[in-house]
mmCIF file of C-alpha atoms and ligand atoms in Angstrom:
data_model
loop_
_atom_site.group_PDB
_atom_site.id
_atom_site.type_symbol
_atom_site.label_atom_id
_atom_site.label_comp_id
_atom_site.label_asym_id
_atom_site.label_seq_id
_atom_site.Cartn_x
_atom_site.Cartn_y
_atom_site.Cartn_z
ATOM 1 C CA MET A 74 -7.396 39.185 -34.838
ATOM 2 C CA ILE A 75 -6.717 35.594 -33.486
ATOM 3 C CA ALA A 76 -6.136 32.360 -35.387
ATOM 4 C CA ILE A 77 -5.806 28.879 -35.020
ATOM 5 C CA GLY A 78 -2.357 27.495 -36.016
ATOM 6 C CA VAL A 79 -2.145 23.557 -35.755
ATOM 7 C CA ASP A 80 1.352 21.746 -36.442
ATOM 8 C CA ILE A 81 0.857 18.430 -37.228
ATOM 9 C CA GLY A 82 3.789 16.039 -36.422
ATOM 10 C CA GLY A 83 4.425 12.538 -36.605
ATOM 11 C CA THR A 84 4.289 12.086 -32.790
ATOM 12 C CA PHE A 85 2.127 14.851 -31.554
ATOM 13 C CA ILE A 86 0.192 17.754 -32.577
ATOM 14 C CA LYS A 87 0.090 21.054 -31.011
ATOM 15 C CA VAL A 88 -2.909 23.468 -31.303
ATOM 16 C CA GLY A 89 -2.909 26.808 -30.468
ATOM 17 C CA LEU A 90 -4.893 30.268 -30.118
ATOM 18 C CA VAL A 91 -2.610 32.911 -31.471
ATOM 19 C CA ASN A 92 -2.856 36.838 -31.451
ATOM 20 C CA GLU A 93 -1.631 39.009 -33.813
ATOM 21 C CA LYS A 94 1.372 39.859 -32.347
ATOM 22 C CA GLY A 95 2.633 35.867 -32.302
ATOM 23 C CA LYS A 96 1.761 35.362 -29.030
ATOM 24 C CA VAL A 97 0.679 31.896 -28.039
ATOM 25 C CA ILE A 98 -2.829 32.481 -25.663
ATOM 26 C CA ASP A 99 -3.494 28.896 -25.032
ATOM 27 C CA ARG A 100 -3.030 25.358 -26.208
ATOM 28 C CA GLY A 101 -3.788 22.179 -26.281
ATOM 29 C CA LYS A 102 -1.418 18.586 -27.496
ATOM 30 C CA ILE A 103 -2.821 15.639 -28.722
ATOM 31 C CA GLU A 104 -1.017 12.545 -29.868
ATOM 32 C CA THR A 105 -0.635 11.590 -33.515
ATOM 33 C CA ILE A 106 -2.934 8.652 -34.873
ATOM 34 C CA LYS A 107 -0.634 7.310 -37.284
ATOM 35 C CA ASP A 108 -2.899 4.846 -38.627
ATOM 36 C CA ASN A 109 -6.382 6.246 -38.456
ATOM 37 C CA PRO A 110 -6.160 10.221 -40.264
ATOM 38 C CA LYS A 111 -10.426 10.727 -39.766
ATOM 39 C CA THR A 112 -10.631 10.041 -35.788
ATOM 40 C CA CYS A 113 -7.239 12.053 -35.539
ATOM 41 C CA LEU A 114 -8.301 14.828 -37.516
ATOM 42 C CA GLU A 115 -11.682 14.676 -35.381
ATOM 43 C CA ASN A 116 -9.539 15.015 -32.359
ATOM 44 C CA VAL A 117 -7.872 17.784 -33.588
ATOM 45 C CA SER A 118 -11.531 19.489 -34.665
ATOM 46 C CA LYS A 119 -12.751 18.862 -30.930
ATOM 47 C CA VAL A 120 -9.602 20.622 -29.387
ATOM 48 C CA ILE A 121 -9.942 23.707 -31.911
ATOM 49 C CA LEU A 122 -13.184 24.129 -30.747
ATOM 50 C CA GLU A 123 -12.868 23.650 -27.189
ATOM 51 C CA LEU A 124 -10.056 25.949 -26.894
ATOM 52 C CA ILE A 125 -12.431 28.604 -28.836
ATOM 53 C CA LYS A 126 -14.835 27.571 -26.575
ATOM 54 C CA LYS A 127 -12.696 28.129 -23.444
ATOM 55 C CA ASN A 128 -11.423 31.789 -24.136
ATOM 56 C CA LYS A 129 -14.390 33.075 -25.636
ATOM 57 C CA VAL A 130 -12.804 34.090 -28.791
ATOM 58 C CA LYS A 131 -13.976 34.701 -32.388
ATOM 59 C CA VAL A 132 -11.070 33.428 -34.694
ATOM 60 C CA SER A 133 -10.231 34.359 -38.046
ATOM 61 C CA GLY A 134 -9.196 31.048 -39.630
ATOM 62 C CA VAL A 135 -7.164 27.934 -38.808
ATOM 63 C CA GLY A 136 -3.792 27.307 -40.635
ATOM 64 C CA ILE A 137 -2.384 23.958 -40.553
ATOM 65 C CA GLY A 138 1.325 23.337 -41.049
ATOM 66 C CA MET A 139 1.765 20.115 -42.416
ATOM 67 C CA PRO A 140 4.987 17.605 -42.988
ATOM 68 C CA GLY A 141 5.212 16.026 -46.397
ATOM 69 C CA LEU A 142 4.165 17.041 -50.121
ATOM 70 C CA LEU A 143 0.786 18.503 -50.293
ATOM 71 C CA ASN A 144 -1.652 18.963 -53.665
ATOM 72 C CA ASN A 145 -4.164 21.558 -52.521
ATOM 73 C CA GLY A 146 -4.487 20.211 -48.852
ATOM 74 C CA THR A 147 -4.207 16.719 -49.966
ATOM 75 C CA LEU A 148 -1.388 14.408 -48.467
ATOM 76 C CA ILE A 149 0.505 12.973 -52.135
ATOM 77 C CA GLU A 150 3.610 12.499 -50.330
ATOM 78 C CA SER A 151 5.041 11.901 -46.714
ATOM 79 C CA SER A 152 7.800 9.713 -44.785
ATOM 80 C CA ASN A 153 6.082 8.945 -42.176
ATOM 81 C CA LEU A 154 2.499 9.377 -42.054
ATOM 82 C CA LYS A 155 1.463 6.594 -45.116
ATOM 83 C CA PRO A 156 -1.529 5.930 -43.932
ATOM 84 C CA TRP A 157 -2.658 9.785 -44.635
ATOM 85 C CA LEU A 158 -1.889 9.676 -48.169
ATOM 86 C CA GLY A 159 -5.020 11.239 -50.234
ATOM 87 C CA THR A 160 -6.448 12.922 -46.988
ATOM 88 C CA ASN A 161 -7.909 15.878 -47.534
ATOM 89 C CA ILE A 162 -6.516 17.582 -44.325
ATOM 90 C CA ALA A 163 -8.054 21.401 -45.113
ATOM 91 C CA SER A 164 -11.073 20.194 -46.253
ATOM 92 C CA VAL A 165 -11.710 17.765 -43.142
ATOM 93 C CA ILE A 166 -11.113 20.447 -40.570
ATOM 94 C CA ASN A 167 -13.042 22.443 -42.241
ATOM 95 C CA LYS A 168 -15.856 20.259 -42.811
ATOM 96 C CA ASN A 169 -15.810 19.521 -38.701
ATOM 97 C CA THR A 170 -15.064 22.790 -37.787
ATOM 98 C CA HIS A 171 -17.107 24.891 -39.997
ATOM 99 C CA ILE A 172 -13.897 27.725 -40.081
ATOM 100 C CA LYS A 173 -11.946 28.542 -42.872
ATOM 101 C CA VAL A 174 -8.799 26.872 -43.161
ATOM 102 C CA ALA A 175 -5.729 27.343 -44.524
ATOM 103 C CA ILE A 176 -2.656 24.487 -44.955
ATOM 104 C CA SER A 177 0.865 24.392 -46.135
ATOM 105 C CA ASN A 178 4.007 22.407 -45.444
ATOM 106 C CA ASP A 179 5.148 22.308 -42.292
ATOM 107 C CA ALA A 180 8.776 23.810 -43.083
ATOM 108 C CA ASN A 181 7.379 26.603 -45.088
ATOM 109 C CA VAL A 182 5.106 27.958 -41.991
ATOM 110 C CA ALA A 183 7.931 27.818 -40.255
ATOM 111 C CA ALA A 184 9.774 30.070 -41.881
ATOM 112 C CA LEU A 185 6.680 32.176 -42.425
ATOM 113 C CA GLY A 186 6.510 32.126 -38.653
ATOM 114 C CA GLU A 187 10.450 33.028 -37.831
ATOM 115 C CA ALA A 188 9.843 35.689 -41.216
ATOM 116 C CA THR A 189 7.192 37.366 -39.288
ATOM 117 C CA PHE A 190 7.759 37.085 -35.526
ATOM 118 C CA GLY A 191 11.259 35.306 -35.093
ATOM 119 C CA ALA A 192 14.752 35.555 -36.129
ATOM 120 C CA ALA A 193 13.976 36.486 -39.483
ATOM 121 C CA LYS A 194 11.844 39.776 -38.035
ATOM 122 C CA SER A 195 14.243 42.069 -40.216
ATOM 123 C CA ALA A 196 14.380 40.093 -43.540
ATOM 124 C CA ASN A 197 12.311 40.242 -46.116
ATOM 125 C CA ASN A 198 13.945 37.373 -48.351
ATOM 126 C CA VAL A 199 14.775 34.355 -46.089
ATOM 127 C CA ILE A 200 15.408 30.895 -46.451
ATOM 128 C CA LEU A 201 14.957 27.985 -43.795
ATOM 129 C CA LEU A 202 16.103 24.684 -43.663
ATOM 130 C CA THR A 203 15.341 22.140 -40.754
ATOM 131 C CA LEU A 204 18.014 19.928 -39.712
ATOM 132 C CA GLY A 205 16.106 16.991 -39.066
ATOM 133 C CA THR A 206 15.284 13.353 -40.050
ATOM 134 C CA GLY A 207 15.471 14.706 -43.330
ATOM 135 C CA ILE A 208 15.947 18.467 -44.621
ATOM 136 C CA GLY A 209 12.657 20.486 -44.775
ATOM 137 C CA GLY A 210 12.845 24.081 -46.840
ATOM 138 C CA GLY A 211 10.623 27.377 -46.650
ATOM 139 C CA ILE A 212 11.376 29.679 -49.199
ATOM 140 C CA ILE A 213 10.350 33.588 -48.064
ATOM 141 C CA ILE A 214 10.222 36.263 -50.755
ATOM 142 C CA ASN A 215 9.231 39.630 -49.764
ATOM 143 C CA LYS A 216 8.143 38.021 -46.395
ATOM 144 C CA LYS A 217 5.626 35.537 -48.081
ATOM 145 C CA ILE A 218 5.642 31.893 -48.750
ATOM 146 C CA TYR A 219 7.106 30.683 -52.158
ATOM 147 C CA ASP A 220 6.136 27.553 -52.847
ATOM 148 C CA GLY A 221 5.612 26.697 -56.576
ATOM 149 C CA ASN A 222 2.787 24.851 -58.195
ATOM 150 C CA LYS A 223 0.071 24.048 -56.383
ATOM 151 C CA GLY A 224 2.679 24.104 -53.440
ATOM 152 C CA GLN A 225 4.666 21.585 -54.230
ATOM 153 C CA GLY A 226 8.006 23.077 -54.564
ATOM 154 C CA ALA A 227 10.627 24.446 -51.575
ATOM 155 C CA GLU A 228 11.973 20.874 -51.483
ATOM 156 C CA LEU A 229 15.088 22.280 -50.364
ATOM 157 C CA GLY A 230 16.845 18.961 -48.895
ATOM 158 C CA HIS A 231 16.683 17.338 -52.400
ATOM 159 C CA VAL A 232 18.431 19.368 -54.091
ATOM 160 C CA VAL A 233 21.517 17.150 -55.406
ATOM 161 C CA ILE A 234 25.254 18.372 -53.775
ATOM 162 C CA SER A 235 26.913 15.068 -55.104
ATOM 163 C CA LEU A 236 25.975 12.686 -58.077
ATOM 164 C CA ASP A 237 28.069 10.141 -56.554
ATOM 165 C CA GLY A 238 26.170 10.308 -53.691
ATOM 166 C CA GLU A 239 24.203 8.247 -51.502
ATOM 167 C CA LYS A 240 20.500 6.910 -52.456
ATOM 168 C CA CYS A 241 18.267 9.073 -50.781
ATOM 169 C CA GLY A 242 14.678 8.315 -49.835
ATOM 170 C CA CYS A 243 13.326 10.659 -53.075
ATOM 171 C CA GLY A 244 15.046 8.045 -55.493
ATOM 172 C CA ARG A 245 17.732 10.267 -56.576
ATOM 173 C CA ASN A 246 21.491 10.013 -55.037
ATOM 174 C CA GLY A 247 23.323 12.619 -53.281
ATOM 175 C CA CYS A 248 21.118 15.269 -51.769
ATOM 176 C CA LEU A 249 21.563 17.355 -49.473
ATOM 177 C CA GLU A 250 19.641 15.892 -47.137
ATOM 178 C CA THR A 251 21.999 12.497 -47.222
ATOM 179 C CA PHE A 252 25.033 14.756 -46.421
ATOM 180 C CA ALA A 253 23.177 17.381 -43.753
ATOM 181 C CA SER A 254 20.549 15.929 -42.510
ATOM 182 C CA ALA A 255 20.704 15.094 -38.621
ATOM 183 C CA ARG A 256 20.499 11.345 -39.101
ATOM 184 C CA ALA A 257 22.874 11.736 -42.119
ATOM 185 C CA LEU A 258 25.596 12.989 -39.154
ATOM 186 C CA ILE A 259 24.819 10.870 -37.121
ATOM 187 C CA ARG A 260 25.629 8.328 -39.878
ATOM 188 C CA GLN A 261 29.078 10.161 -40.358
ATOM 189 C CA ALA A 262 29.727 10.003 -36.709
ATOM 190 C CA ILE A 263 29.362 6.496 -36.547
ATOM 191 C CA LYS A 264 31.104 5.520 -39.532
ATOM 192 C CA GLU A 265 34.379 7.924 -37.844
ATOM 193 C CA MET A 266 33.863 5.971 -34.772
ATOM 194 C CA GLU A 267 34.001 2.850 -35.950
ATOM 195 C CA LEU A 268 37.643 3.674 -37.759
ATOM 196 C CA ASN A 269 38.825 5.072 -34.606
ATOM 197 C CA LYS A 270 37.888 2.888 -31.500
ATOM 198 C CA LYS A 271 39.783 5.857 -29.506
ATOM 199 C CA SER A 272 37.824 8.544 -30.629
ATOM 200 C CA TYR A 273 36.464 10.799 -27.238
ATOM 201 C CA MET A 274 32.562 9.645 -28.757
ATOM 202 C CA TRP A 275 32.601 6.040 -28.088
ATOM 203 C CA LYS A 276 32.786 7.854 -24.039
ATOM 204 C CA LEU A 277 30.247 10.310 -24.578
ATOM 205 C CA VAL A 278 28.033 7.436 -25.498
ATOM 206 C CA ASP A 279 29.248 4.470 -23.414
ATOM 207 C CA ASN A 280 30.165 2.649 -26.137
ATOM 208 C CA ASN A 281 26.940 2.101 -27.630
ATOM 209 C CA LEU A 282 26.304 3.088 -30.893
ATOM 210 C CA ASP A 283 22.708 3.502 -30.414
ATOM 211 C CA ASN A 284 23.249 6.489 -28.154
ATOM 212 C CA VAL A 285 24.589 8.685 -30.936
ATOM 213 C CA ASP A 286 23.073 11.636 -31.667
ATOM 214 C CA ALA A 287 23.144 14.925 -33.151
ATOM 215 C CA SER A 288 25.053 16.427 -30.301
ATOM 216 C CA THR A 289 27.763 13.515 -29.932
ATOM 217 C CA PRO A 290 30.578 15.080 -32.494
ATOM 218 C CA PHE A 291 29.848 18.622 -31.007
ATOM 219 C CA LYS A 292 30.546 17.626 -27.842
ATOM 220 C CA ALA A 293 33.378 15.134 -28.456
ATOM 221 C CA GLU A 294 35.237 18.168 -30.688
ATOM 222 C CA LYS A 295 35.422 20.235 -27.511
ATOM 223 C CA HIS A 296 37.525 17.583 -26.000
ATOM 224 C CA SER A 297 39.901 18.025 -29.120
ATOM 225 C CA ASP A 298 38.809 14.500 -30.755
ATOM 226 C CA LYS A 299 39.886 14.584 -33.697
ATOM 227 C CA SER A 300 37.477 12.315 -35.257
ATOM 228 C CA ALA A 301 34.736 14.409 -34.497
ATOM 229 C CA LYS A 302 36.655 17.391 -35.721
ATOM 230 C CA LYS A 303 36.364 15.690 -39.370
ATOM 231 C CA VAL A 304 32.787 14.508 -38.860
ATOM 232 C CA ILE A 305 31.838 18.008 -38.194
ATOM 233 C CA ASP A 306 34.336 19.782 -40.805
ATOM 234 C CA ASN A 307 32.738 17.449 -43.279
ATOM 235 C CA TYR A 308 29.096 18.337 -41.829
ATOM 236 C CA VAL A 309 29.273 21.935 -42.427
ATOM 237 C CA LYS A 310 31.373 21.375 -45.811
ATOM 238 C CA TYR A 311 28.124 19.962 -47.485
ATOM 239 C CA LEU A 312 25.725 21.879 -45.737
ATOM 240 C CA SER A 313 27.586 24.953 -46.315
ATOM 241 C CA GLN A 314 27.787 24.325 -50.067
ATOM 242 C CA GLY A 315 23.777 23.159 -50.203
ATOM 243 C CA ILE A 316 23.332 26.724 -48.713
ATOM 244 C CA LEU A 317 25.484 28.697 -51.237
ATOM 245 C CA ASN A 318 23.345 26.948 -53.723
ATOM 246 C CA TYR A 319 20.357 28.791 -52.617
ATOM 247 C CA CYS A 320 22.224 32.120 -51.803
ATOM 248 C CA ASN A 321 23.041 32.083 -55.754
ATOM 249 C CA ILE A 322 19.500 31.393 -56.445
ATOM 250 C CA PHE A 323 17.580 33.525 -53.675
ATOM 251 C CA ARG A 324 20.292 35.972 -52.296
ATOM 252 C CA PRO A 325 18.452 35.956 -49.410
ATOM 253 C CA GLU A 326 19.132 38.219 -46.291
ATOM 254 C CA ILE A 327 18.784 35.718 -43.552
ATOM 255 C CA VAL A 328 19.552 31.599 -43.894
ATOM 256 C CA LEU A 329 17.578 30.351 -40.929
ATOM 257 C CA LEU A 330 18.509 26.891 -39.531
ATOM 258 C CA SER A 331 16.342 24.611 -37.390
ATOM 259 C CA GLY A 332 15.742 21.028 -36.150
ATOM 260 C CA GLY A 333 17.837 18.871 -34.129
ATOM 261 C CA VAL A 334 21.347 19.627 -35.247
ATOM 262 C CA ALA A 335 20.162 23.479 -35.018
ATOM 263 C CA LEU A 336 20.225 22.817 -31.631
ATOM 264 C CA GLN A 337 24.131 23.599 -31.440
ATOM 265 C CA LYS A 338 23.479 27.540 -32.257
ATOM 266 C CA ALA A 339 26.357 29.408 -32.392
ATOM 267 C CA ASN A 340 28.860 26.543 -32.505
ATOM 268 C CA LEU A 341 26.933 25.402 -35.750
ATOM 269 C CA THR A 342 26.505 28.677 -37.405
ATOM 270 C CA ASN A 343 30.021 30.427 -37.055
ATOM 271 C CA LYS A 344 31.113 27.424 -38.595
ATOM 272 C CA VAL A 345 29.018 27.573 -41.425
ATOM 273 C CA ASN A 346 29.097 31.683 -41.542
ATOM 274 C CA LYS A 347 33.131 31.535 -41.785
ATOM 275 C CA TYR A 348 32.533 29.012 -44.791
ATOM 276 C CA LEU A 349 30.431 30.886 -46.345
ATOM 277 C CA LYS A 350 32.448 33.949 -45.809
ATOM 278 C CA ASP A 351 35.252 32.081 -47.617
ATOM 279 C CA HIS A 352 33.081 31.088 -50.535
ATOM 280 C CA TYR A 353 30.475 33.440 -51.816
ATOM 281 C CA TYR A 354 30.515 34.103 -55.310
ATOM 282 C CA GLY A 355 30.836 37.955 -55.674
ATOM 283 C CA LEU A 356 31.439 38.118 -52.138
ATOM 284 C CA LYS A 357 33.624 42.056 -52.321
ATOM 285 C CA GLY A 358 30.917 44.415 -52.131
ATOM 286 C CA ALA A 359 27.973 41.931 -52.222
ATOM 287 C CA GLU A 360 25.689 42.111 -49.484
ATOM 288 C CA LYS A 361 26.206 38.979 -46.832
ATOM 289 C CA VAL A 362 23.895 36.377 -46.271
ATOM 290 C CA ILE A 363 23.702 35.474 -42.446
ATOM 291 C CA VAL A 364 23.194 32.161 -41.028
ATOM 292 C CA LYS A 365 21.262 32.085 -37.746
ATOM 293 C CA THR A 366 18.857 29.686 -35.624
ATOM 294 C CA SER A 367 15.405 29.746 -35.409
ATOM 295 C CA THR A 368 13.945 31.493 -31.797
ATOM 296 C CA LEU A 369 10.474 30.418 -31.881
ATOM 297 C CA GLY A 370 11.250 27.428 -30.420
ATOM 298 C CA TYR A 371 8.577 25.164 -29.242
ATOM 299 C CA ASP A 372 5.920 27.446 -30.658
ATOM 300 C CA THR A 373 7.464 27.595 -34.393
ATOM 301 C CA GLY A 374 5.192 25.354 -35.834
ATOM 302 C CA VAL A 375 1.589 26.418 -34.291
ATOM 303 C CA ILE A 376 2.986 30.395 -34.711
ATOM 304 C CA GLY A 377 3.806 30.197 -38.117
ATOM 305 C CA ALA A 378 0.678 28.046 -39.140
ATOM 306 C CA ALA A 379 -1.132 30.805 -38.200
ATOM 307 C CA CYS A 380 0.301 33.315 -39.821
ATOM 308 C CA LEU A 381 -1.237 31.610 -42.396
ATOM 309 C CA ILE A 382 -4.301 33.522 -41.596
ATOM 310 C CA LEU A 383 -2.824 36.396 -39.715
ATOM 311 C CA LEU A 384 -1.076 38.082 -42.789
ATOM 312 C CA LYS A 385 -4.042 37.288 -44.808
HETATM 313 ZN ZN1 ZN B 483 16.473 13.333 -52.659
#
């Protein structure tokens, strides 16, 4: 069986032909046209049809991973594709290609891809968090996506960690996203740098705060920088508290981290696993929850989206 996986991002859209072993056989990539979803989805449809023609294959369907909140294939909430709101992405692609289409939120499909072919292959129950500009969430229960009524659940980034926290894009205060996204980490690093002009983080960014990224505090910590350590300890504490909440609800075997901050790999997961070990509810005698980083990398979105078809 072969399926098409489409990974829609704010800048690029990746399209791949994926076989039943989760291998990407061929791929295409186009730019996202933010202000013109119609033309953009026509371009996506062209790439899909070209890939099928070029490889002389029959595909079982098109799976799509889309950032934002969907209602039966229609985008109803999005942070950076506002002109796409109201577009039924699934039905447009189906109309253009005459191929069966399945669609889900991008974090859900990433979780499905990792639980099928990636870092959580061994697990039945998985939580995935994408630590990027915001925090996306994917929930896998018994190897299937759990996304609530009409696919609108699993918004794990918008679980409140502190009522007195900062205002979140969703309208509430103190969501996990405001503490543990890459953007939040950068904000916290800048705050500490301003308090400590001697921090090694200044050297790493050539004294320019615009150069601070999610790796800056982790690099500085290796040089025994106290401010960086404070930023990371705080970050790990809040991220882990969020994960502990999910553990108490779902008790997954594996929690996967992906996105910008997860590029730190063991440097991050070792700290989080240690924090969890000291703070589990019912730790003694209970099964451990292991925090890992995702492994499918560049192809996660495409493979995960194809899984929407391959696993049917
Ligand atoms: Zn929120």
